[in-house]
mmCIF file of C-alpha atoms in Angstrom:
data_model
loop_
_atom_site.group_PDB
_atom_site.id
_atom_site.type_symbol
_atom_site.label_atom_id
_atom_site.label_comp_id
_atom_site.label_asym_id
_atom_site.label_seq_id
_atom_site.Cartn_x
_atom_site.Cartn_y
_atom_site.Cartn_z
ATOM 1 C CA MET W 1 3.178 -19.074 62.951
ATOM 2 C CA THR W 2 3.203 -22.062 65.307
ATOM 3 C CA ALA W 3 4.981 -22.130 68.655
ATOM 4 C CA ALA W 4 7.442 -24.677 67.258
ATOM 5 C CA GLU W 5 8.337 -22.378 64.384
ATOM 6 C CA GLU W 6 8.867 -19.455 66.754
ATOM 7 C CA GLU W 7 11.072 -21.709 68.842
ATOM 8 C CA TRP W 8 13.103 -22.661 65.738
ATOM 9 C CA GLY W 9 13.683 -18.965 65.057
ATOM 10 C CA ARG W 10 14.922 -18.445 68.617
ATOM 11 C CA LEU W 11 17.184 -21.495 68.386
ATOM 12 C CA MET W 12 18.674 -20.246 65.119
ATOM 13 C CA VAL W 13 19.414 -16.838 66.632
ATOM 14 C CA ALA W 14 21.175 -18.619 69.523
ATOM 15 C CA ALA W 15 23.079 -20.741 66.994
ATOM 16 C CA GLN W 16 24.161 -17.610 65.129
ATOM 17 C CA GLN W 17 25.682 -16.470 68.415
ATOM 18 C CA GLY W 18 27.531 -19.784 68.783
ATOM 19 C CA ASN W 19 25.262 -21.699 71.194
ATOM 20 C CA ALA W 20 26.048 -25.352 70.354
ATOM 21 C CA GLY W 21 23.284 -26.850 72.534
ATOM 22 C CA ALA W 22 20.588 -24.793 70.855
ATOM 23 C CA TYR W 23 22.055 -25.609 67.449
ATOM 24 C CA ARG W 24 22.048 -29.352 68.098
ATOM 25 C CA ARG W 25 18.401 -29.176 69.188
ATOM 26 C CA LEU W 26 17.478 -27.142 66.138
ATOM 27 C CA LEU W 27 19.242 -29.479 63.708
ATOM 28 C CA ASP W 28 17.482 -32.504 65.226
ATOM 29 C CA GLU W 29 14.107 -30.826 64.713
ATOM 30 C CA LEU W 30 14.979 -29.680 61.215
ATOM 31 C CA ARG W 31 16.147 -33.126 60.203
ATOM 32 C CA LYS W 32 12.696 -34.542 60.993
ATOM 33 C CA TRP W 33 10.956 -31.714 59.154
ATOM 34 C CA LEU W 34 13.231 -32.108 56.125
ATOM 35 C CA CYS W 35 12.650 -35.877 56.011
ATOM 36 C CA ARG W 36 8.903 -35.234 55.724
ATOM 37 C CA PHE W 37 9.456 -32.440 53.195
ATOM 38 C CA TYR W 38 11.576 -34.537 50.849
ATOM 39 C CA ALA W 39 9.616 -37.763 51.310
ATOM 40 C CA ARG W 40 6.761 -36.020 49.478
ATOM 41 C CA ARG W 41 8.983 -34.632 46.767
ATOM 42 C CA LEU W 42 11.732 -37.123 45.926
ATOM 43 C CA PRO W 43 12.122 -40.847 45.352
ATOM 44 C CA PRO W 44 12.755 -42.584 48.709
ATOM 45 C CA ALA W 45 16.349 -43.516 47.822
ATOM 46 C CA MET W 46 17.226 -39.825 47.480
ATOM 47 C CA VAL W 47 15.594 -38.458 50.598
ATOM 48 C CA GLU W 48 18.477 -39.004 53.019
ATOM 49 C CA ASP W 49 21.038 -37.385 50.705
ATOM 50 C CA ALA W 50 18.756 -34.407 50.153
ATOM 51 C CA VAL W 51 18.238 -33.996 53.901
ATOM 52 C CA GLN W 52 21.969 -34.065 54.605
ATOM 53 C CA ASP W 53 22.719 -31.712 51.726
ATOM 54 C CA THR W 54 20.142 -29.246 53.048
ATOM 55 C CA LEU W 55 21.439 -29.458 56.614
ATOM 56 C CA ILE W 56 24.906 -28.544 55.306
ATOM 57 C CA ALA W 57 23.409 -25.645 53.322
ATOM 58 C CA ILE W 58 21.565 -24.429 56.423
ATOM 59 C CA HIS W 59 24.847 -24.592 58.341
ATOM 60 C CA GLU W 60 26.788 -22.669 55.699
ATOM 61 C CA LYS W 61 24.101 -20.053 55.105
ATOM 62 C CA ARG W 62 22.830 -19.587 58.655
ATOM 63 C CA HIS W 63 23.999 -15.954 58.626
ATOM 64 C CA THR W 64 21.355 -15.175 55.975
ATOM 65 C CA TYR W 65 18.510 -15.839 58.427
ATOM 66 C CA ASP W 66 17.055 -12.526 59.575
ATOM 67 C CA SER W 67 15.803 -12.815 63.161
ATOM 68 C CA GLU W 68 13.131 -10.184 62.494
ATOM 69 C CA ARG W 69 11.429 -12.471 59.980
ATOM 70 C CA PRO W 70 9.708 -15.833 60.559
ATOM 71 C CA PHE W 71 12.003 -18.843 60.362
ATOM 72 C CA LYS W 72 9.777 -21.261 58.434
ATOM 73 C CA PRO W 73 9.744 -19.394 55.083
ATOM 74 C CA TRP W 74 13.552 -19.160 55.240
ATOM 75 C CA LEU W 75 13.825 -22.890 55.920
ATOM 76 C CA ALA W 76 11.300 -23.738 53.197
ATOM 77 C CA ALA W 77 13.143 -21.554 50.668
ATOM 78 C CA VAL W 78 16.449 -23.325 51.373
ATOM 79 C CA ALA W 79 14.778 -26.758 51.229
ATOM 80 C CA ARG W 80 13.004 -25.896 47.984
ATOM 81 C CA TYR W 81 16.229 -24.604 46.422
ATOM 82 C CA LYS W 82 17.932 -27.898 47.281
ATOM 83 C CA TRP W 83 14.941 -29.806 45.901
ATOM 84 C CA ILE W 84 15.298 -28.016 42.554
ATOM 85 C CA ASP W 85 19.040 -28.678 42.659
ATOM 86 C CA ARG W 86 18.362 -32.364 43.271
ATOM 87 C CA LEU W 87 15.903 -32.556 40.359
ATOM 88 C CA ARG W 88 18.503 -30.997 38.072
ATOM 89 C CA SER W 89 21.226 -33.358 39.277
ATOM 90 C CA MET W 90 18.911 -36.345 38.710
ATOM 91 C CA GLY W 91 18.714 -35.238 35.081
ATOM 92 C CA ARG W 92 22.482 -34.841 34.782
ATOM 93 C CA ALA W 93 22.991 -38.328 36.259
ATOM 94 C CA THR W 94 20.930 -39.962 33.528
ATOM 95 C CA MET W 95 23.944 -41.348 31.687
ATOM 96 C CA GLU W 96 25.516 -42.824 34.783
ATOM 97 C CA GLU W 97 24.974 -46.334 36.054
ATOM 98 C CA LEU W 98 22.396 -46.284 38.827
ATOM 99 C CA PRO W 99 23.462 -47.744 42.187
ATOM 100 C CA ASP W 100 21.848 -51.046 43.147
ATOM 101 C CA ASP W 101 20.182 -49.608 46.239
ATOM 102 C CA ILE W 102 18.082 -47.177 44.237
ATOM 103 C CA ALA W 103 15.737 -49.979 43.188
ATOM 104 C CA ILE W 104 12.791 -50.144 45.551
ATOM 105 C CA GLU W 105 11.077 -53.460 46.122
ATOM 106 C CA ASP W 106 7.737 -51.944 46.978
ATOM 107 C CA HIS W 107 7.198 -49.811 43.888
ATOM 108 C CA GLU W 108 3.729 -48.719 44.840
ATOM 109 C CA SER W 109 4.725 -47.237 48.187
ATOM 110 C CA SER W 110 7.658 -45.388 46.624
ATOM 111 C CA VAL W 111 5.329 -43.684 44.170
ATOM 112 C CA THR W 112 2.675 -42.736 46.700
ATOM 113 C CA SER W 113 5.242 -41.355 49.142
ATOM 114 C CA SER W 114 6.610 -38.921 46.504
ATOM 115 C CA VAL W 115 3.110 -37.534 46.110
ATOM 116 C CA ILE W 116 4.052 -33.987 45.118
ATOM 117 C CA LEU W 117 6.611 -35.190 42.613
ATOM 118 C CA THR W 118 3.983 -37.487 41.114
ATOM 119 C CA GLN W 119 1.472 -34.631 40.884
ATOM 120 C CA LEU W 120 4.031 -32.386 39.201
ATOM 121 C CA MET W 121 4.813 -35.078 36.677
ATOM 122 C CA THR W 122 1.281 -34.837 35.295
ATOM 123 C CA LYS W 123 2.426 -31.527 33.794
ATOM 124 C CA LEU W 124 5.056 -33.316 31.679
ATOM 125 C CA LYS W 125 4.618 -35.043 28.357
ATOM 126 C CA PRO W 126 3.426 -38.619 29.016
ATOM 127 C CA ALA W 127 6.590 -40.172 27.544
ATOM 128 C CA GLN W 128 8.803 -38.005 29.791
ATOM 129 C CA ALA W 129 6.732 -38.753 32.896
ATOM 130 C CA GLU W 130 6.789 -42.470 32.146
ATOM 131 C CA ALA W 131 10.561 -42.551 31.657
ATOM 132 C CA ILE W 132 11.164 -40.655 34.926
ATOM 133 C CA ARG W 133 8.693 -42.801 36.847
ATOM 134 C CA LEU W 134 10.228 -46.079 35.706
ATOM 135 C CA VAL W 135 13.940 -45.212 35.942
ATOM 136 C CA LYS W 136 14.190 -42.534 38.610
ATOM 137 C CA ILE W 137 11.370 -43.478 40.957
ATOM 138 C CA GLU W 138 10.820 -47.185 40.524
ATOM 139 C CA GLY W 139 14.481 -48.027 39.898
ATOM 140 C CA PHE W 140 14.267 -49.885 36.581
ATOM 141 C CA SER W 141 17.295 -49.811 34.302
ATOM 142 C CA VAL W 142 17.169 -47.826 31.060
ATOM 143 C CA GLU W 143 17.005 -51.112 29.125
ATOM 144 C CA GLU W 144 14.078 -52.387 31.221
ATOM 145 C CA ALA W 145 12.249 -49.091 30.833
ATOM 146 C CA SER W 146 12.910 -49.231 27.107
ATOM 147 C CA ALA W 147 11.399 -52.721 26.880
ATOM 148 C CA ARG W 148 8.329 -51.683 28.885
ATOM 149 C CA THR W 149 7.585 -48.460 27.028
ATOM 150 C CA GLY W 150 8.763 -49.207 23.525
ATOM 151 C CA GLN W 151 10.977 -46.093 23.606
ATOM 152 C CA SER W 152 14.598 -46.615 22.566
ATOM 153 C CA GLY W 153 17.273 -46.440 25.275
ATOM 154 C CA SER W 154 18.516 -43.079 23.991
ATOM 155 C CA LEU W 155 14.998 -41.706 23.926
ATOM 156 C CA ILE W 156 14.471 -42.805 27.533
ATOM 157 C CA LYS W 157 17.604 -40.882 28.538
ATOM 158 C CA VAL W 158 16.580 -37.812 26.581
ATOM 159 C CA ASN W 159 13.076 -37.888 28.056
ATOM 160 C CA ILE W 160 14.440 -38.182 31.580
ATOM 161 C CA HIS W 161 16.876 -35.332 31.059
ATOM 162 C CA ARG W 162 14.308 -33.006 29.458
ATOM 163 C CA GLY W 163 11.524 -34.006 31.831
ATOM 164 C CA LEU W 164 13.589 -33.329 34.943
ATOM 165 C CA ALA W 165 14.801 -30.004 33.567
ATOM 166 C CA ARG W 166 11.179 -29.088 32.899
ATOM 167 C CA LEU W 167 10.175 -30.196 36.413
ATOM 168 C CA ALA W 168 12.900 -28.011 37.942
ATOM 169 C CA THR W 169 11.621 -25.049 35.929
ATOM 170 C CA ILE W 170 8.020 -25.695 36.998
ATOM 171 C CA VAL W 171 9.037 -25.850 40.671
ATOM 172 C CA GLN W 172 11.119 -22.692 40.333
ATOM 173 C CA LYS W 173 8.153 -20.801 38.910
ATOM 174 C CA GLN W 174 5.729 -22.054 41.559
ATOM 175 C CA PRO W 175 6.853 -20.595 44.882
ATOM 176 C CA ASP W 176 4.506 -22.633 47.057
ATOM 177 C CA VAL W 177 4.135 -26.149 45.751
ATOM 178 C CA GLU W 178 2.337 -28.155 48.414
ATOM 179 C CA MET E 1 27.848 -40.498 56.486
ATOM 180 C CA SER E 2 24.964 -41.045 58.888
ATOM 181 C CA SER E 3 22.787 -38.096 59.827
ATOM 182 C CA ASP E 4 23.898 -38.282 63.460
ATOM 183 C CA LEU E 5 27.543 -38.045 62.487
ATOM 184 C CA LEU E 6 26.756 -35.148 60.191
ATOM 185 C CA LEU E 7 24.912 -33.278 62.945
ATOM 186 C CA ASP E 8 27.838 -33.856 65.329
ATOM 187 C CA ARG E 9 30.223 -32.475 62.743
ATOM 188 C CA LEU E 10 28.071 -29.402 62.054
ATOM 189 C CA VAL E 11 27.715 -28.675 65.774
ATOM 190 C CA ASP E 12 31.492 -29.069 66.238
ATOM 191 C CA GLU E 13 32.082 -26.598 63.412
ATOM 192 C CA LEU E 14 29.651 -24.043 64.826
ATOM 193 C CA ARG E 15 31.151 -20.576 65.205
ATOM 194 C CA PRO E 16 29.326 -17.319 65.886
ATOM 195 C CA VAL E 17 28.329 -15.574 62.662
ATOM 196 C CA ARG E 18 27.315 -12.000 61.958
ATOM 197 C CA PRO E 19 23.858 -12.069 60.363
ATOM 198 C CA SER E 20 23.634 -10.490 56.894
ATOM 199 C CA ASN E 21 22.750 -6.830 57.102
ATOM 200 C CA PRO E 22 21.590 -5.134 53.893
ATOM 201 C CA ARG E 23 22.251 -1.696 55.405
ATOM 202 C CA ARG E 24 25.889 -2.597 56.031
ATOM 203 C CA GLN E 25 26.176 -3.980 52.498
ATOM 204 C CA LEU E 26 24.639 -0.792 51.109
ATOM 205 C CA ALA E 27 27.122 1.331 53.083
ATOM 206 C CA ILE E 28 30.013 -0.728 51.661
ATOM 207 C CA LEU E 29 28.683 -0.265 48.124
ATOM 208 C CA LEU E 30 28.189 3.493 48.606
ATOM 209 C CA CYS E 31 31.803 3.796 49.809
ATOM 210 C CA LEU E 32 32.957 1.778 46.805
ATOM 211 C CA ALA E 33 30.978 4.040 44.443
ATOM 212 C CA ALA E 34 32.438 7.161 46.056
ATOM 213 C CA VAL E 35 36.007 5.795 45.849
ATOM 214 C CA GLU E 36 35.538 4.687 42.242
ATOM 215 C CA LEU E 37 34.068 8.035 41.196
ATOM 216 C CA ALA E 38 36.806 9.974 43.014
ATOM 217 C CA GLY E 39 39.486 7.776 41.426
ATOM 218 C CA PHE E 40 37.974 8.181 37.966
ATOM 219 C CA LEU E 41 37.702 11.966 38.262
ATOM 220 C CA ALA E 42 41.218 12.169 39.745
ATOM 221 C CA LEU E 43 42.457 10.992 36.343
ATOM 222 C CA GLY E 44 41.201 14.318 34.956
ATOM 223 C CA THR E 45 38.230 12.769 33.196
ATOM 224 C CA LEU E 46 35.461 15.198 34.189
ATOM 225 C CA ARG E 47 33.864 16.508 31.008
ATOM 226 C CA PRO E 48 35.123 20.013 30.277
ATOM 227 C CA ASP E 49 31.701 21.444 29.441
ATOM 228 C CA VAL E 50 30.069 20.318 32.684
ATOM 229 C CA ALA E 51 28.994 23.858 33.642
ATOM 230 C CA ALA E 52 27.127 24.292 30.357
ATOM 231 C CA ALA E 53 25.659 20.771 30.571
ATOM 232 C CA LEU E 54 24.010 21.539 33.905
ATOM 233 C CA GLY E 55 21.463 23.683 32.088
ATOM 234 C CA ARG E 56 20.342 20.949 29.689
ATOM 235 C CA ALA E 57 17.362 18.707 30.335
ATOM 236 C CA ALA E 58 19.098 15.845 28.519
ATOM 237 C CA PHE E 59 22.043 15.969 30.949
ATOM 238 C CA TRP E 60 19.758 15.596 33.963
ATOM 239 C CA TRP E 61 17.777 12.899 32.169
ATOM 240 C CA LYS E 62 20.998 10.956 31.602
ATOM 241 C CA MET E 63 22.482 11.363 35.105
ATOM 242 C CA GLY E 64 19.192 11.042 36.993
ATOM 243 C CA GLY E 65 18.033 8.073 34.940
ATOM 244 C CA LEU E 66 21.313 6.182 35.401
ATOM 245 C CA ALA E 67 21.413 6.931 39.131
ATOM 246 C CA LEU E 68 17.847 5.690 39.483
ATOM 247 C CA LEU E 69 18.557 2.508 37.506
ATOM 248 C CA ALA E 70 21.775 1.787 39.414
ATOM 249 C CA ALA E 71 20.170 2.347 42.823
ATOM 250 C CA PHE E 72 17.110 0.260 41.974
ATOM 251 C CA GLY E 73 19.311 -2.470 40.481
ATOM 252 C CA VAL E 74 21.460 -2.646 43.628
ATOM 253 C CA HIS E 75 18.315 -2.784 45.764
ATOM 254 C CA ILE E 76 16.948 -5.725 43.721
ATOM 255 C CA ALA E 77 20.293 -7.555 43.730
ATOM 256 C CA LEU E 78 20.872 -7.224 47.487
ATOM 257 C CA GLY E 79 17.315 -8.316 48.241
ATOM 258 C CA SER E 80 17.728 -11.421 46.100
ATOM 259 C CA PHE E 81 20.693 -12.699 48.137
ATOM 260 C CA ASN E 82 18.240 -13.779 50.834
ATOM 261 C CA PRO E 83 16.751 -17.213 50.058
ATOM 262 C CA VAL E 84 13.221 -15.988 50.693
ATOM 263 C CA SER E 85 13.297 -13.331 47.955
ATOM 264 C CA SER E 86 13.181 -13.718 44.192
ATOM 265 C CA PRO E 87 14.424 -10.821 42.040
ATOM 266 C CA ARG E 88 12.153 -11.580 39.070
ATOM 267 C CA SER E 89 9.328 -9.149 39.856
ATOM 268 C CA GLY E 90 11.900 -6.456 40.719
ATOM 269 C CA LEU E 91 13.649 -7.017 37.401
ATOM 270 C CA ARG E 92 10.360 -6.630 35.570
ATOM 271 C CA ARG E 93 9.804 -3.278 37.315
ATOM 272 C CA TRP E 94 13.388 -2.310 36.438
ATOM 273 C CA ALA E 95 12.676 -3.040 32.768
ATOM 274 C CA VAL E 96 9.507 -0.906 32.925
ATOM 275 C CA LEU E 97 11.598 1.923 34.391
ATOM 276 C CA VAL E 98 14.056 1.614 31.492
ATOM 277 C CA ALA E 99 11.187 1.788 29.001
ATOM 278 C CA GLY E 100 9.837 4.894 30.754
ATOM 279 C CA LEU E 101 13.250 6.561 30.667
ATOM 280 C CA PHE E 102 13.620 5.774 26.971
ATOM 281 C CA LEU E 103 10.259 7.412 26.353
ATOM 282 C CA VAL E 104 11.295 10.558 28.213
ATOM 283 C CA GLY E 105 14.565 10.550 26.242
ATOM 284 C CA TRP E 106 12.650 10.316 22.989
ATOM 285 C CA VAL E 107 10.450 13.282 23.968
ATOM 286 C CA ILE E 108 13.544 15.348 24.841
ATOM 287 C CA ASP E 109 15.123 14.278 21.555
ATOM 288 C CA VAL E 110 12.147 15.214 19.417
ATOM 289 C CA ALA E 111 11.746 18.530 21.203
ATOM 290 C CA GLY E 112 15.367 19.629 21.039
ATOM 291 C CA GLN E 113 17.031 18.036 18.022
ATOM 292 C CA GLY E 114 16.863 18.519 14.313
ATOM 293 C CA THR E 115 16.832 15.769 11.707
ATOM 294 C CA SER E 116 20.561 15.239 11.343
ATOM 295 C CA ALA E 117 21.665 11.858 10.084
ATOM 296 C CA LEU E 118 21.300 9.152 12.747
ATOM 297 C CA VAL E 119 24.559 7.460 11.812
ATOM 298 C CA ALA E 120 26.503 10.660 12.327
ATOM 299 C CA ARG E 121 24.902 11.131 15.719
ATOM 300 C CA LEU E 122 26.154 7.752 16.886
ATOM 301 C CA MET E 123 29.823 8.896 16.722
ATOM 302 C CA TRP E 124 31.236 5.399 16.454
ATOM 303 C CA ARG E 125 34.737 6.120 17.711
ATOM 304 C CA MET E 126 33.506 7.789 20.877
ATOM 305 C CA GLY E 127 30.830 5.136 21.275
ATOM 306 C CA VAL E 128 33.366 2.309 21.312
ATOM 307 C CA GLU E 129 35.442 4.196 23.885
ATOM 308 C CA CYS E 130 32.262 4.668 25.904
ATOM 309 C CA LEU E 131 31.579 0.919 25.813
ATOM 310 C CA THR E 132 35.118 0.023 26.852
ATOM 311 C CA VAL E 133 35.397 2.455 29.766
ATOM 312 C CA MET E 134 31.860 1.687 30.985
ATOM 313 C CA THR E 135 32.750 -2.015 31.098
ATOM 314 C CA ILE E 136 35.958 -1.352 33.050
ATOM 315 C CA LEU E 137 34.073 0.855 35.523
ATOM 316 C CA SER E 138 31.500 -1.922 36.039
ATOM 317 C CA ILE E 139 34.122 -4.394 37.249
ATOM 318 C CA PRO E 140 34.414 -3.124 40.877
ATOM 319 C CA PRO E 141 30.630 -3.253 41.502
ATOM 320 C CA ILE E 142 30.354 -6.653 39.774
ATOM 321 C CA VAL E 143 33.102 -8.027 42.017
ATOM 322 C CA ALA E 144 31.598 -6.460 45.179
ATOM 323 C CA LEU E 145 28.047 -7.585 44.431
ATOM 324 C CA GLY E 146 29.323 -10.979 43.231
ATOM 325 C CA LEU E 147 31.106 -11.518 46.556
ATOM 326 C CA MET E 148 27.964 -10.509 48.446
ATOM 327 C CA MET E 149 25.938 -12.877 46.275
ATOM 328 C CA ARG E 150 28.378 -15.694 46.954
ATOM 329 C CA ARG E 151 28.195 -15.070 50.692
ATOM 330 C CA GLY E 152 24.396 -14.819 50.548
ATOM 331 C CA ALA E 153 21.949 -17.559 49.659
ATOM 332 C CA PRO E 154 20.292 -16.633 46.361
ATOM 333 C CA THR E 155 17.708 -19.257 45.423
ATOM 334 C CA ASP E 156 17.258 -17.941 41.886
ATOM 335 C CA ARG E 157 20.901 -17.552 40.897
ATOM 336 C CA GLN E 158 20.190 -16.788 37.254
ATOM 337 C CA ALA E 159 17.851 -13.893 38.053
ATOM 338 C CA SER E 160 20.149 -12.652 40.851
ATOM 339 C CA SER E 161 23.010 -12.626 38.348
ATOM 340 C CA VAL E 162 20.924 -10.514 35.971
ATOM 341 C CA ALA E 163 20.111 -8.148 38.859
ATOM 342 C CA VAL E 164 23.822 -7.847 39.687
ATOM 343 C CA GLY E 165 24.569 -7.291 35.992
ATOM 344 C CA VAL E 166 22.074 -4.463 35.488
ATOM 345 C CA ALA E 167 23.043 -2.839 38.795
ATOM 346 C CA ALA E 168 26.778 -2.954 38.072
ATOM 347 C CA ALA E 169 26.354 -1.919 34.435
ATOM 348 C CA THR E 170 24.229 1.143 35.223
ATOM 349 C CA TRP E 171 26.583 1.976 38.094
ATOM 350 C CA GLY E 172 29.549 1.886 35.681
ATOM 351 C CA ALA E 173 27.577 3.932 33.156
ATOM 352 C CA LEU E 174 26.711 6.532 35.791
ATOM 353 C CA ILE E 175 30.367 7.007 36.728
ATOM 354 C CA PHE E 176 31.335 7.160 33.066
ATOM 355 C CA ALA E 177 28.615 9.762 32.482
ATOM 356 C CA PHE E 178 30.659 12.292 34.484
ATOM 357 C CA HIS E 179 33.153 12.104 31.619
ATOM 358 C CA CYS E 180 30.934 11.454 28.618
ATOM 359 C CA PRO E 181 30.413 14.776 26.781
ATOM 360 C CA SER E 182 27.366 13.596 24.830
ATOM 361 C CA ASP E 183 23.874 14.373 26.073
ATOM 362 C CA ASP E 184 22.227 13.219 22.847
ATOM 363 C CA PRO E 185 19.428 10.844 23.940
ATOM 364 C CA PHE E 186 19.809 8.808 20.743
ATOM 365 C CA TYR E 187 23.518 8.308 21.410
ATOM 366 C CA ILE E 188 22.909 7.544 25.112
ATOM 367 C CA VAL E 189 20.139 5.045 24.464
ATOM 368 C CA PHE E 190 22.121 3.253 21.757
ATOM 369 C CA TRP E 191 25.565 2.986 23.350
ATOM 370 C CA TYR E 192 24.564 2.748 26.998
ATOM 371 C CA SER E 193 21.992 0.056 26.228
ATOM 372 C CA LEU E 194 24.630 -1.858 24.317
ATOM 373 C CA GLY E 195 27.059 -1.576 27.247
ATOM 374 C CA VAL E 196 24.474 -2.519 29.866
ATOM 375 C CA SER E 197 23.337 -5.504 27.781
ATOM 376 C CA ALA E 198 26.897 -6.784 27.280
ATOM 377 C CA ILE E 199 27.816 -6.463 30.969
ATOM 378 C CA THR E 200 24.531 -8.058 32.058
ATOM 379 C CA LEU E 201 25.049 -10.994 29.693
ATOM 380 C CA MET E 202 28.561 -11.433 31.058
ATOM 381 C CA ALA E 203 27.258 -11.426 34.655
ATOM 382 C CA ARG E 204 24.474 -13.849 33.693
ATOM 383 C CA ALA E 205 27.018 -16.247 32.174
ATOM 384 C CA VAL E 206 29.612 -16.172 34.966
ATOM 385 C CA LEU E 207 27.933 -15.459 38.309
ATOM 386 C CA PRO E 208 25.625 -18.522 38.498
ATOM 387 C CA LEU E 209 28.758 -20.679 38.251
ATOM 388 C CA VAL E 210 30.579 -19.015 41.130
ATOM 389 C CA SER E 211 27.600 -18.579 43.457
ATOM 390 C CA ARG E 212 26.346 -22.172 43.619
ATOM 391 C CA TRP E 213 25.644 -23.379 47.148
#
């Protein structure tokens, strides 16, 4: 355990006792850590939402941290749970119109930054991985993805939905995806 | 909302919290079990032949087995409310324990019973009553464990719900066993398994929906 992680544990114990200064310091540190965590696991357009969602979860569930145990595994478990949640919600959002700001101009950098997500996608069927990569990571519309892959629009949606559900299951069964 | 605004809001909302304490939760559940058992027996439900039953191996197999399953189930469920723990390996061990208990029940059955017709031994009318009362008696522990699950941070809500289901179902069965006059392992395995399965399925269907965080 690093000194920083030990310090996080101490700050969380102080926060559990109501120390606002310690809590503010802890949340600032955790925000940076969570940004790095999700940048490797989610498309760039989703990182900020995931970070904020996780900070709220940490706030609401701070009483479940046991001061006799290391802080980092607790933090990682919460972050991973929210990652799985986010993957599932990406699948549910397939039918909805994507916001304009999800499209990333620099497609290559968006793919390389979500390195763990990209690695996990190799475990999917190629058609599912391709549909997720084009629509969810690179920001193409379903119609554009359909034209590029030759899959029908409905098939693109089905492949995204099933692929993301499968990804969530894979992550859930692999406790330490790094 | 920007991250800075969010952090300001979270810090403003900060109040002291009492960290989760599994020992305190266990004490609450033990009190609940004692109150439920006392209330059930106060209705005059204790089996009339309890003195005679104390001398039968099958009686101790039934009561001891259910107590063991309920206690182990509660232990798995409470542990799974911490985000760091997954209940899946515990549930596998719980299933192995069930299989072991069934085996012991079969040995007791073969050693002590004749070859009477299986259908007659099931005693359908009593079995349905057994299912109904067992389900009612499982409601208090399901509610208590469900509230603890909701307050906790289970990261595998489906498996935690199964853990709550098996714990509450065997708990309800244990309390019902103080009334149930049958010590026939075939009857116990059939009806109690049916009851535990139904209650667990119910918990698996409902609890993930109410414990999302």
